[in-house]
Amino acid sequence: ESYHQPNFSLQDICDELFLSVSQFSVLFKEGTGKTFVEYLTDIRVEKAKELLKKTDYRTYEIAEAVGYTDPRYFSYVFKKATNMTTREYQRSVLA
């Protein structure tokens, strides 16, 4: 629910759940098979894909909408996750 907030952190969740970061991290990895950061990145990339399919937003607008303050870093993360740039992805789904 808070994935789009740039300052969203593992500590925020732990504070709400009254767990230490290490306790939460172990439980989260057991439950999802991923670290919190991997999971958050996956959610953000999937939301970015949806926006790339449904809107004509520029990369910096999509980055901001999914929680990244640095569009270059967002582009790096997106390419690492999908093996495509945002433009390549957009062309592949719109073709």
Coordinates of N, CA and C in Angstrom, one line a residue, residues 2 14 36 40-41 46 54 57 63 89 92:
S2 N 2.0 1.2 0.6 CA 2.9 2.4 0.7 C 4.1 2.3 -0.2
C14 N 8.6 -2.4 10.6 CA 9.0 -3.1 11.9 C 8.5 -2.3 13.1
F36 N 13.0 -8.1 1.8 CA 12.0 -7.0 1.7 C 12.3 -6.1 0.5
L40 N 9.9 -5.3 -2.6 CA 9.5 -4.0 -2.8 C 9.8 -3.6 -4.3
T41 N 11.0 -3.9 -4.7 CA 11.5 -3.6 -6.1 C 10.6 -4.3 -7.1
E46 N 6.6 -3.9 -11.3 CA 5.3 -4.3 -11.9 C 4.3 -3.1 -12.0
K54 N -0.4 1.7 -19.9 CA -1.6 2.4 -19.9 C -1.5 3.9 -20.0
Y57 N 3.1 8.6 -19.7 CA 4.0 9.3 -18.8 C 5.4 9.2 -19.2
A63 N 8.8 7.0 -12.5 CA 9.7 6.8 -11.4 C 9.1 7.3 -10.1
Y89 N 10.6 -1.6 -23.3 CA 9.4 -2.3 -22.8 C 8.1 -1.8 -23.3
S92 N 7.6 -2.9 -26.8 CA 7.3 -4.4 -26.9 C 5.8 -4.7 -26.6

